[in-house]
Short mmCIF file of C-alpha atoms and ligand atoms in Angstrom, two decimals:
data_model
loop_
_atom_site.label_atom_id
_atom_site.label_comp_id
_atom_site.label_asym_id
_atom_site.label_seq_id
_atom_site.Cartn_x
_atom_site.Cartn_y
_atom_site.Cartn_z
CA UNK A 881 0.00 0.00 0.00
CA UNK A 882 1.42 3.30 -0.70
CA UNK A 883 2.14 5.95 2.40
CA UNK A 884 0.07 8.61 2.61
CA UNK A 885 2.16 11.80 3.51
CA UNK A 886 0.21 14.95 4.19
CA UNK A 887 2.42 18.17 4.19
CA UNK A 888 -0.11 20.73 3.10
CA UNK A 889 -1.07 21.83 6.42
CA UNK A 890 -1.20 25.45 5.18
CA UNK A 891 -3.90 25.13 2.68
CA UNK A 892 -5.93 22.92 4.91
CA UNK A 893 -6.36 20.56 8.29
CA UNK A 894 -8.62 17.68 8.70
CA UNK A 895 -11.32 18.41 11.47
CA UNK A 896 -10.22 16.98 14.83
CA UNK A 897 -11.73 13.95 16.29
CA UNK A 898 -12.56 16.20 19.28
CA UNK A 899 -13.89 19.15 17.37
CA UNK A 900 -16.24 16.61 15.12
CA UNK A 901 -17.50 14.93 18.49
CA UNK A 902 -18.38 18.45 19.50
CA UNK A 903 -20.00 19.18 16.02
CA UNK A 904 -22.28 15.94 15.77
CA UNK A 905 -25.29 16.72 18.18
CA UNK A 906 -25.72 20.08 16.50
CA UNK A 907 -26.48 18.42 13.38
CA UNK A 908 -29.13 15.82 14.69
CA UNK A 909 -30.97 16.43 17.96
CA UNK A 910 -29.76 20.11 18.67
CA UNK A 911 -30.43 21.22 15.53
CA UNK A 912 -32.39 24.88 15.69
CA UNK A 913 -32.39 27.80 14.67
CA UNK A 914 -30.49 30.85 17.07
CA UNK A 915 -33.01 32.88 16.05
CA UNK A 916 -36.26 30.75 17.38
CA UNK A 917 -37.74 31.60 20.77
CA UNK A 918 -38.96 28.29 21.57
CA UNK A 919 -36.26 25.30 23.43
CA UNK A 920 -34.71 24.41 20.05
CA UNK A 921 -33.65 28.07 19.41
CA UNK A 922 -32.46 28.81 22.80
CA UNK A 923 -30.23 25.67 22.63
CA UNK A 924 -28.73 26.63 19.62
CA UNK A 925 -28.77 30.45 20.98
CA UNK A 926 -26.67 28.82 23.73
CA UNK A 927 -24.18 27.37 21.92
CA UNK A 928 -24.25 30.24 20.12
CA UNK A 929 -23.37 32.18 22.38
CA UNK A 930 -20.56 30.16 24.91
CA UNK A 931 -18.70 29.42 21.48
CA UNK A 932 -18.50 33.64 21.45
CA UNK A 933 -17.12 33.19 25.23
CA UNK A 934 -14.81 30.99 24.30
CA UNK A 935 -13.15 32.42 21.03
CA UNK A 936 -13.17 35.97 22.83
CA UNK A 937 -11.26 34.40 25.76
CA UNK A 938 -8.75 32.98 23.65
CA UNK A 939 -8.34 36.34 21.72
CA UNK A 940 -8.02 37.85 25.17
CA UNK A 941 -11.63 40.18 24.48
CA UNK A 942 -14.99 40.73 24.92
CA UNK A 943 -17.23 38.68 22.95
CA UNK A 944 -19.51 41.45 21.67
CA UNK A 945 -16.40 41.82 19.60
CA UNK A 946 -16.57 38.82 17.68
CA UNK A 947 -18.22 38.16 14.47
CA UNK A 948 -18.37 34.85 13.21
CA UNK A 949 -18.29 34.54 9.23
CA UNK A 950 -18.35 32.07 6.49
CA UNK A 951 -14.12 31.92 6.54
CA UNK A 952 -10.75 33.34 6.39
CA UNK A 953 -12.30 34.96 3.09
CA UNK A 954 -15.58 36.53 4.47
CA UNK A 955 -13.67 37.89 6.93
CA UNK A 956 -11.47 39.68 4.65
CA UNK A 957 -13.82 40.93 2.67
CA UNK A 958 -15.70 42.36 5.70
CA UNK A 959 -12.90 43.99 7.35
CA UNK A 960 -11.27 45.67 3.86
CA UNK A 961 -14.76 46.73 2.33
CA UNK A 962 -16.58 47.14 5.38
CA UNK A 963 -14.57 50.24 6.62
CA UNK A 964 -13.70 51.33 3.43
CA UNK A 965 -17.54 52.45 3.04
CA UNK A 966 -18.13 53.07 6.00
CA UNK A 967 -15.30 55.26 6.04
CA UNK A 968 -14.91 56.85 2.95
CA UNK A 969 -16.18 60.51 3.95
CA UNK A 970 -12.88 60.67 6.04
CA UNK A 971 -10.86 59.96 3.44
CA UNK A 972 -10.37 56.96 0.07
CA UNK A 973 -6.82 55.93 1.00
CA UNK A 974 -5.68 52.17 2.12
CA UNK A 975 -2.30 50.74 3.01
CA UNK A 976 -1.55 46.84 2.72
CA UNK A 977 1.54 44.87 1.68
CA UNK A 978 2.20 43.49 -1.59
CA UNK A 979 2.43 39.87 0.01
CA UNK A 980 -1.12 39.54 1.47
CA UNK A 981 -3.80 36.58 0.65
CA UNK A 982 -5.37 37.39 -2.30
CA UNK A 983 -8.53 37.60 0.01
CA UNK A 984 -7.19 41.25 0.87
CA UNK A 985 -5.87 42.21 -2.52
CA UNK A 986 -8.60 41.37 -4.66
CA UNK A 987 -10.49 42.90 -2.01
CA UNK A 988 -8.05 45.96 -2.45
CA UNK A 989 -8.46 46.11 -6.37
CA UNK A 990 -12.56 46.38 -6.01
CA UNK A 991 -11.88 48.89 -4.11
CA UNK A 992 -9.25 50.43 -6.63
CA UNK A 993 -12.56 50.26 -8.91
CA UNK A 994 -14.81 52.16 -6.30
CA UNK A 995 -12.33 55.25 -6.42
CA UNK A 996 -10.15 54.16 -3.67
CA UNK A 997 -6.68 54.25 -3.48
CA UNK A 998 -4.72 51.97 -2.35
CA UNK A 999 -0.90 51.80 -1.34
CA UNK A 1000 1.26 48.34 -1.35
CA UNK A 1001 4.16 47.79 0.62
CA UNK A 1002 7.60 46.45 -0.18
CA UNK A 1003 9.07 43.77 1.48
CA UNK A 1004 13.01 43.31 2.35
CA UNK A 1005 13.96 39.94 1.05
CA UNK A 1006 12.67 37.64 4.56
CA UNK A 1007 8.95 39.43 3.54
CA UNK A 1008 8.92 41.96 6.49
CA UNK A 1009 7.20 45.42 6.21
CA UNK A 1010 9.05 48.11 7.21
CA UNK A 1011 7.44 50.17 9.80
CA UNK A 1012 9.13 53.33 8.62
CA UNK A 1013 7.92 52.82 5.21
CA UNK A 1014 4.39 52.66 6.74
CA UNK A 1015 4.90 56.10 8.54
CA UNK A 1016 5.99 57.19 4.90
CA UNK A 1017 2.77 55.82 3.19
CA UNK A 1018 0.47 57.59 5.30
CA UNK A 1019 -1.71 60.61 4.08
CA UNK A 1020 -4.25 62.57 5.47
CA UNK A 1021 -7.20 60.49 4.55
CA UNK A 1022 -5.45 56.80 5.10
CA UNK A 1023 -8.31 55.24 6.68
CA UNK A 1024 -7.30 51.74 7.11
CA UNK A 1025 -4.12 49.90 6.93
CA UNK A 1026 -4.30 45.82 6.95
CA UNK A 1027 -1.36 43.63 7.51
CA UNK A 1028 -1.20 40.34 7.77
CA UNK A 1029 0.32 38.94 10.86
CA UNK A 1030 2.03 35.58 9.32
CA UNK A 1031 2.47 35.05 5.47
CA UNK A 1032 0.89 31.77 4.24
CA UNK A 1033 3.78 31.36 1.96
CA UNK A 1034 6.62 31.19 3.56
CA UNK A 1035 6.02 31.76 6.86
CA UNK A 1036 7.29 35.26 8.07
CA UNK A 1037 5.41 37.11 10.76
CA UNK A 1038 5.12 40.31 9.82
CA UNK A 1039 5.84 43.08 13.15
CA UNK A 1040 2.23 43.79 13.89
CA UNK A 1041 2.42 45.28 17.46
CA UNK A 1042 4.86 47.89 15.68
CA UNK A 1043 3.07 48.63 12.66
CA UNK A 1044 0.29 48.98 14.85
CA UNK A 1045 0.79 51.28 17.13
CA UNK A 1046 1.99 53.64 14.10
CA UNK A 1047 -2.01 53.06 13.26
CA UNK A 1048 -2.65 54.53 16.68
CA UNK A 1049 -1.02 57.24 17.04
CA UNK A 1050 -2.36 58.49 13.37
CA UNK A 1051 -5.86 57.48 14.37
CA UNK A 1052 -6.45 55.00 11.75
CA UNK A 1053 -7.72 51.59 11.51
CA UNK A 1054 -5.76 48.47 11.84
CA UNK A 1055 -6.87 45.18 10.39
CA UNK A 1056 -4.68 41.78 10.43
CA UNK A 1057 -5.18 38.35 8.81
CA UNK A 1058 -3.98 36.16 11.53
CA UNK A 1059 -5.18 33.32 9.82
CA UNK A 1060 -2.25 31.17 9.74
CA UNK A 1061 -1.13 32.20 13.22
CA UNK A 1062 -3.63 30.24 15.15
CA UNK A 1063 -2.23 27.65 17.28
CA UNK A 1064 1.50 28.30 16.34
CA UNK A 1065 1.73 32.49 18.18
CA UNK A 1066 -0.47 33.14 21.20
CA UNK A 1067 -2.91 35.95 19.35
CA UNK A 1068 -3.69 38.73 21.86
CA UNK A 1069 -5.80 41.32 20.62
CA UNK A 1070 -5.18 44.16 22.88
CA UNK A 1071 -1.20 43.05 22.69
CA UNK A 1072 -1.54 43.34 19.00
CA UNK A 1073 -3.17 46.53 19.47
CA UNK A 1074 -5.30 45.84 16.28
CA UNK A 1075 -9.03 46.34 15.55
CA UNK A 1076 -10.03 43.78 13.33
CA UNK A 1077 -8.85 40.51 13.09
CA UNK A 1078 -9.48 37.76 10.67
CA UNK A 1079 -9.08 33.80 11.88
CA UNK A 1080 -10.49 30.42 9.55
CA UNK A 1081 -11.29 27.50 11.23
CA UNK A 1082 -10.19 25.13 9.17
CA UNK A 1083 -6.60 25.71 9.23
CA UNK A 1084 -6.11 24.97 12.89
CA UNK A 1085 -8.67 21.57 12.71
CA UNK A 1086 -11.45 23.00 12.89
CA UNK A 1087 -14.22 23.20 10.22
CA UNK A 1088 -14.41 24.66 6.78
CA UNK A 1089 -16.81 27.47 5.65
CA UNK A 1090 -16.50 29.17 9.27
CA UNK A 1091 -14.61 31.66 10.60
CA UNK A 1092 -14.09 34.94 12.88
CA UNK A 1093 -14.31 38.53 12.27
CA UNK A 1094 -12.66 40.33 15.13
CA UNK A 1095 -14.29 43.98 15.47
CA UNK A 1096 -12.99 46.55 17.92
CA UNK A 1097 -16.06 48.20 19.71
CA UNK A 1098 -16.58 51.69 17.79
CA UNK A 1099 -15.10 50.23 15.10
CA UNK A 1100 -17.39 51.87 12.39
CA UNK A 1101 -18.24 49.38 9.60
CA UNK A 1102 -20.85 48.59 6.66
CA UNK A 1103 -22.16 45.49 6.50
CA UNK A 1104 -21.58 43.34 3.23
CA UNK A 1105 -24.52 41.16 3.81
CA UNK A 1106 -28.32 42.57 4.55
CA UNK A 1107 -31.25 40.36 5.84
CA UNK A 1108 -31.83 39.62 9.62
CA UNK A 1109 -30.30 40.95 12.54
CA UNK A 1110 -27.63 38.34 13.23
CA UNK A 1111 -24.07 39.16 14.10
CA UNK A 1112 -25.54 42.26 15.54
CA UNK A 1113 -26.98 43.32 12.48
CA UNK A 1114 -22.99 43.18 10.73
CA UNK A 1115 -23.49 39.87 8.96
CA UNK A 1116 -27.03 38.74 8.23
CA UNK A 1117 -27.79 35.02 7.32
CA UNK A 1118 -28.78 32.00 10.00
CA UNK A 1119 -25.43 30.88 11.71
CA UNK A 1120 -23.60 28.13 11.05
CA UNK A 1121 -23.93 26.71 14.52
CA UNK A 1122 -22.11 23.45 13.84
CA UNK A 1123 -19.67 25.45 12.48
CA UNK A 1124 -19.45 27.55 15.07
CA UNK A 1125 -19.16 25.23 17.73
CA UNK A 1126 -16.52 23.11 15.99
CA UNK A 1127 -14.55 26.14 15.65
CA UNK A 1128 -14.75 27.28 19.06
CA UNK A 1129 -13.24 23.54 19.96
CA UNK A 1130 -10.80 24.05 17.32
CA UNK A 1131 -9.72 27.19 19.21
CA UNK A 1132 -9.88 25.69 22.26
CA UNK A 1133 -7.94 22.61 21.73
CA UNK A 1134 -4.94 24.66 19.95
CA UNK A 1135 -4.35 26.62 23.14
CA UNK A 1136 -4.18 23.59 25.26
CA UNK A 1137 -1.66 21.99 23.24
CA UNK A 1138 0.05 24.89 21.55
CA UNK A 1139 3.32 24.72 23.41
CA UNK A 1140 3.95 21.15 23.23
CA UNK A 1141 2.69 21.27 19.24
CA UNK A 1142 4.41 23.92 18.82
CA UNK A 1143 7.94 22.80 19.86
CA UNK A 1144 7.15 19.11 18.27
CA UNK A 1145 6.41 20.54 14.77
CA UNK A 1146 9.62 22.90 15.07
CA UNK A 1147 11.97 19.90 15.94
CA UNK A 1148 10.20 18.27 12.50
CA UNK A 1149 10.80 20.65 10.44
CA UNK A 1150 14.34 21.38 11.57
CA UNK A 1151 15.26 17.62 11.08
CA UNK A 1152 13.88 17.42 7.51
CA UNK A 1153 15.17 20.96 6.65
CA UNK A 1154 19.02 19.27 7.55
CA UNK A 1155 18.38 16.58 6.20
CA UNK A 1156 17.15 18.48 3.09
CA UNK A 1157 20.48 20.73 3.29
CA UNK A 1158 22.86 17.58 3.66
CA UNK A 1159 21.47 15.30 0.46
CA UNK A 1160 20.52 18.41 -1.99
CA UNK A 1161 22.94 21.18 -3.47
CA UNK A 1162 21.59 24.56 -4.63
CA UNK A 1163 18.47 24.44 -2.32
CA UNK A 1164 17.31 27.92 -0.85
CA UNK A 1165 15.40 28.66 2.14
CA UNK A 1166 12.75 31.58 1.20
CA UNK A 1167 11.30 33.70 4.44
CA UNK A 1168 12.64 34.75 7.38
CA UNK A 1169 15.00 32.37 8.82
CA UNK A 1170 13.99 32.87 12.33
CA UNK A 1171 10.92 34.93 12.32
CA UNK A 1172 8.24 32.53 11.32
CA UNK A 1173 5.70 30.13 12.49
CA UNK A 1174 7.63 26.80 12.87
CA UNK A 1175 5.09 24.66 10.38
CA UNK A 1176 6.11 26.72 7.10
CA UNK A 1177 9.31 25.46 4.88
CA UNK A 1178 9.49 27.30 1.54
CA UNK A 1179 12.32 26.03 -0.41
CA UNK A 1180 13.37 26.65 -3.94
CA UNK A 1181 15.43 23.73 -5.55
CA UNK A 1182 17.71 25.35 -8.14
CA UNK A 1183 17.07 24.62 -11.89
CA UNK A 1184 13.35 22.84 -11.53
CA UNK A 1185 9.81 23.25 -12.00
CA UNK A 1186 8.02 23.56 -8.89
CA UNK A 1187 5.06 21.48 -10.37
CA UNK A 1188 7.35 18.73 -11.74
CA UNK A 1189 8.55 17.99 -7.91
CA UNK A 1190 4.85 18.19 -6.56
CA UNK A 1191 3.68 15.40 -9.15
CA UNK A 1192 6.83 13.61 -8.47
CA UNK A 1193 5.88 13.44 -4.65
CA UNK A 1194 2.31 13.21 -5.17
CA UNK A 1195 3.47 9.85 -7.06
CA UNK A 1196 4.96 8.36 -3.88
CA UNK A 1197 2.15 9.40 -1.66
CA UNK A 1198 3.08 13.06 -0.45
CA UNK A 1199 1.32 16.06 -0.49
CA UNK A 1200 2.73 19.39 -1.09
CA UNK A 1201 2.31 22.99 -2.51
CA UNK A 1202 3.89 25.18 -4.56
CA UNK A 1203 3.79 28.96 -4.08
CA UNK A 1204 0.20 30.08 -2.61
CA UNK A 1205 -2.51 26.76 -3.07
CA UNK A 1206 -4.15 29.92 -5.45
CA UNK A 1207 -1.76 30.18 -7.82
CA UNK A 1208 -0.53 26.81 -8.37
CA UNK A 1209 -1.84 25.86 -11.74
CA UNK A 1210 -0.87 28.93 -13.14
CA UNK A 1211 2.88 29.68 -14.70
CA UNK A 1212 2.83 33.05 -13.19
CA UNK A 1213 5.67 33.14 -10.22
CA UNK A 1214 3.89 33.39 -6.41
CA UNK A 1215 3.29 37.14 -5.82
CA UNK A 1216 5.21 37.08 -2.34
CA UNK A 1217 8.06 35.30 -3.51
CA UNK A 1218 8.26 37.83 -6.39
CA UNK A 1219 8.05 41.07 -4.21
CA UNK A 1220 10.78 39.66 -2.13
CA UNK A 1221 12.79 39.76 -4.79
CA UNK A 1222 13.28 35.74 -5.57
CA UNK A 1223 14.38 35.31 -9.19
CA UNK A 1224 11.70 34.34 -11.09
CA UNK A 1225 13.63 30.50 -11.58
CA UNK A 1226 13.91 30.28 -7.82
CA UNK A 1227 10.40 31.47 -7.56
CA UNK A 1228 9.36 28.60 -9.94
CA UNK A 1229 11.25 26.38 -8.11
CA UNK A 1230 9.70 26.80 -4.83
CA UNK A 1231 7.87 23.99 -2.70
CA UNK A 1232 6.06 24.93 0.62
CA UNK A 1233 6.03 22.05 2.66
CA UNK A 1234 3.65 22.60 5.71
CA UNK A 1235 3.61 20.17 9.08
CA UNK A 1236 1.20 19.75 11.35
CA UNK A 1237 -0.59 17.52 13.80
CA UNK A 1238 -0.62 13.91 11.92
CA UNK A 1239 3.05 14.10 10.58
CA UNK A 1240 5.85 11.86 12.60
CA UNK A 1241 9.72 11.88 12.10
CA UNK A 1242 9.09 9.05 10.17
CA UNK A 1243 7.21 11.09 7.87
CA UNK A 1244 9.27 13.55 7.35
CA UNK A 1245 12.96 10.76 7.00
CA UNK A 1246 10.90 9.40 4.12
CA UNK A 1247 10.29 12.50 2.11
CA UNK A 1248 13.74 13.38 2.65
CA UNK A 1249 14.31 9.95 1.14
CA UNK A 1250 12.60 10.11 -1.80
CA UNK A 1251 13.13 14.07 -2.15
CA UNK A 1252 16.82 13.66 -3.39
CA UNK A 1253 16.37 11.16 -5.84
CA UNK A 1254 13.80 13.35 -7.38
CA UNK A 1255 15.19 16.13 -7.58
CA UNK A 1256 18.76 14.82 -9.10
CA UNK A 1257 16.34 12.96 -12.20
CA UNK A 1258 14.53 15.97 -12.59
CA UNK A 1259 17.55 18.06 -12.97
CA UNK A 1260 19.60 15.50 -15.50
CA UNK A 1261 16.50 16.40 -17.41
CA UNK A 1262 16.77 20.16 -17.03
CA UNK A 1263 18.79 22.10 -19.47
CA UNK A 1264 18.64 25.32 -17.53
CA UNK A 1265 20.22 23.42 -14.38
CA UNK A 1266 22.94 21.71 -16.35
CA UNK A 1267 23.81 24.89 -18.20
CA UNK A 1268 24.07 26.57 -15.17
CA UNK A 1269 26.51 23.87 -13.77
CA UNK A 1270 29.22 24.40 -16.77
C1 PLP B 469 -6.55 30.25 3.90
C2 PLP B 469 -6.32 31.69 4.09
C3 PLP B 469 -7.36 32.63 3.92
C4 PLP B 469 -8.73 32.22 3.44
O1 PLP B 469 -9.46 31.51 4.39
P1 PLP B 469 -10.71 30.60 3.92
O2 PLP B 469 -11.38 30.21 5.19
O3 PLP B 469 -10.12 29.43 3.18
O4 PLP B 469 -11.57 31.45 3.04
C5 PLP B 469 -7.08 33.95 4.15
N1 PLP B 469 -5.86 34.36 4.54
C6 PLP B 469 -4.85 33.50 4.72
C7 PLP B 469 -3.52 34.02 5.17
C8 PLP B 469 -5.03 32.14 4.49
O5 PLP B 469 -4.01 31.30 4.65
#
């Protein structure tokens, strides 16, 4: 039977056992509606509501503060467009970095359509914003500025609590996709200092199609979404309760074990990553060496075709990703690696190989097996890699 190697954790988790067990009852006998008045409702309303308790506590606020969405996406959206109009008498100018999820920039590029104008950071070649180009971008009427708080590329974590407290003291909104942080960083809202925060529950094991809008109180914001009064009238449409309470687990389950996961996953990735550096020449590490959440391993492997080496693995059983899950499929070069300045060979080149709960060192010795042998057919086959050689 072949192994089954799953190092995609980045573009998705499977639901744990835990968080399902949680989920099951709210499909069957607790199955009503939040908004009915009778004993199915206010069971639902119930869960509703502790699942609010609980994500708030983890994010360290209140839980009229949290909005739960349809995802990572949603929440995006929300955040960008929903100050942006509800904002724009102050002023029509947005900061963001050129390295976001393409949930903020297409966002970004409606908004370019609306009249808005938006600014895009550089990145120094880890991927890090410079917080005195940020004081540079700033204008009069800047109304928002969104960072993200750890690239789901290659890993860096961008210096929120700096960039945000420039925010601060200009009076201007601060939104974050944290979305890749959860249950690798400790996420602290008022440490942050932001005012909107966007999680997804299904890359920390919880469900898909749910996720969490953090709103500062006072925050001012137009809703995207108009029909009933849920969310507080900020996101209309019967709540995902299942969802919800799955992703409250989720949450809950990556704070207990953070530490221990957290150190685990690091030693993985450090062991394949020598391992890696002994059997291959020309490999490159892309991101910030240190500054990164320990799960993420971009590397580029000199002289071949990203997609070659993902079908090659995917042949023995092993799932990776190359570039942004988004772009794959496409022969453009990954936006992030690009505005970091990776050649556009080395950009092509690039794997992300993402760990998480399931993978073992025994995992992660036989893709750095198989890896080598790979790679050295792939490159007798490549003429740019041999040319490069002589
Ligand atoms: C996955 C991801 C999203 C999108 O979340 P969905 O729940 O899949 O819509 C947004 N931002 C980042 C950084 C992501 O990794």
């Amino acid at each position: 039977m072949i192994r089954k190697i799953y190092l995609d954790h980045s573009a998705t988790t499977p639901v744990h056992p835990e968080v399902f067990e949680a989920m099951i009852p709210f499909y069957k006998e607790r199955f009503g509606n939040a908004s009915s008045i009778h004993l199915f409702g206010r069971e639902a309303k119930v869960a509703l509501d502790e699942s609010r308790e609980k994500v708030a506590g983890f994010l360290n606020t209140d839980p009229l503060e949290i909005y739960f969405t349809s995802g990572g996406t949603e929440s995006d959206n929300l955040a960008i467009k929903g100050t942006a109009f509800a904002n724009r008498n102050k002023g029509k100018h947005i900061i963001t970095s050129s390295i976001e999820h393409h949930a903020i920039l297409e966002s970004c590029k409606f908004l370019q359509k609306e009249g808005f104008e938006v600014n895009y950071l550089q990145v120094d070649k880890y991927g890090l914003v410079n917080p005195d180009e940020l004081r540079k971008q700033i204008r009069k009427d800047t109304i928002l500025i969104s960072i993200m708080h750890a690239n789901n590329e290659m890993g860096t974590i961008e210096p929120v609590e700096e960039l945000s407290r420039i925010a601060r003291e200009t009076g201007i909104y601060f939104h974050t996709d944290a979305v890749q942080s959860i249950g690798k960083i400790q996420i602290d809202v008022q440490k942050l200092g932001v005012d909107l925060l966007s999680l997804s529950g299904h890359k920390f094991y919880g469900p898909k199609g749910v996720g969490v809008l953090y709103i500062r109180r006072g925050v001012r914001l137009t809703p995207l979404s108009h029909g009933g009064h849920h969310e507080k009238a900020r996101r209309a449409g019967t709540e995902n309760i299942p969802g919800i309470v799955g992703l409250a687990k989720a949450i809950e389950i990556a704070q207990r074990d953070m530490e221990k996961e957290e150190s685990r996953i690091r030693l993985l990735s450090d062991r394949f990553f020598d391992k890696v550096m002994q059997r291959i020449p020309d490999v490159f590490m892309n991101g910030h060496p240190e500054r990164r959440v320990p799960n993420i391993l971009n590397l580029s492997f000199k002289g071949v075709e990203g997609e070659s080496i993902i079908l090659n693995l995917d042949l023995k059983g092993i799932a990776v990703a190359s570039g942004s899950a988004c772009t794959s499929g496409s022969l453009e070069p990954s936006h992030v690696l690009s505005a970091m300045g990776v050649p556009p060979d080395l950009a092509q080149s690039s794997i992300r190989f993402s760990f998480g709960r399931s993978n073992t060192e025994e995992d992660v010795d036989y893709v750095a097996e198989v890896l080598p042998e790979i790679i050295s057919k792939l490159r007798k086959m490549s003429p740019i890699y041999e040319q490069s050689k002589s």
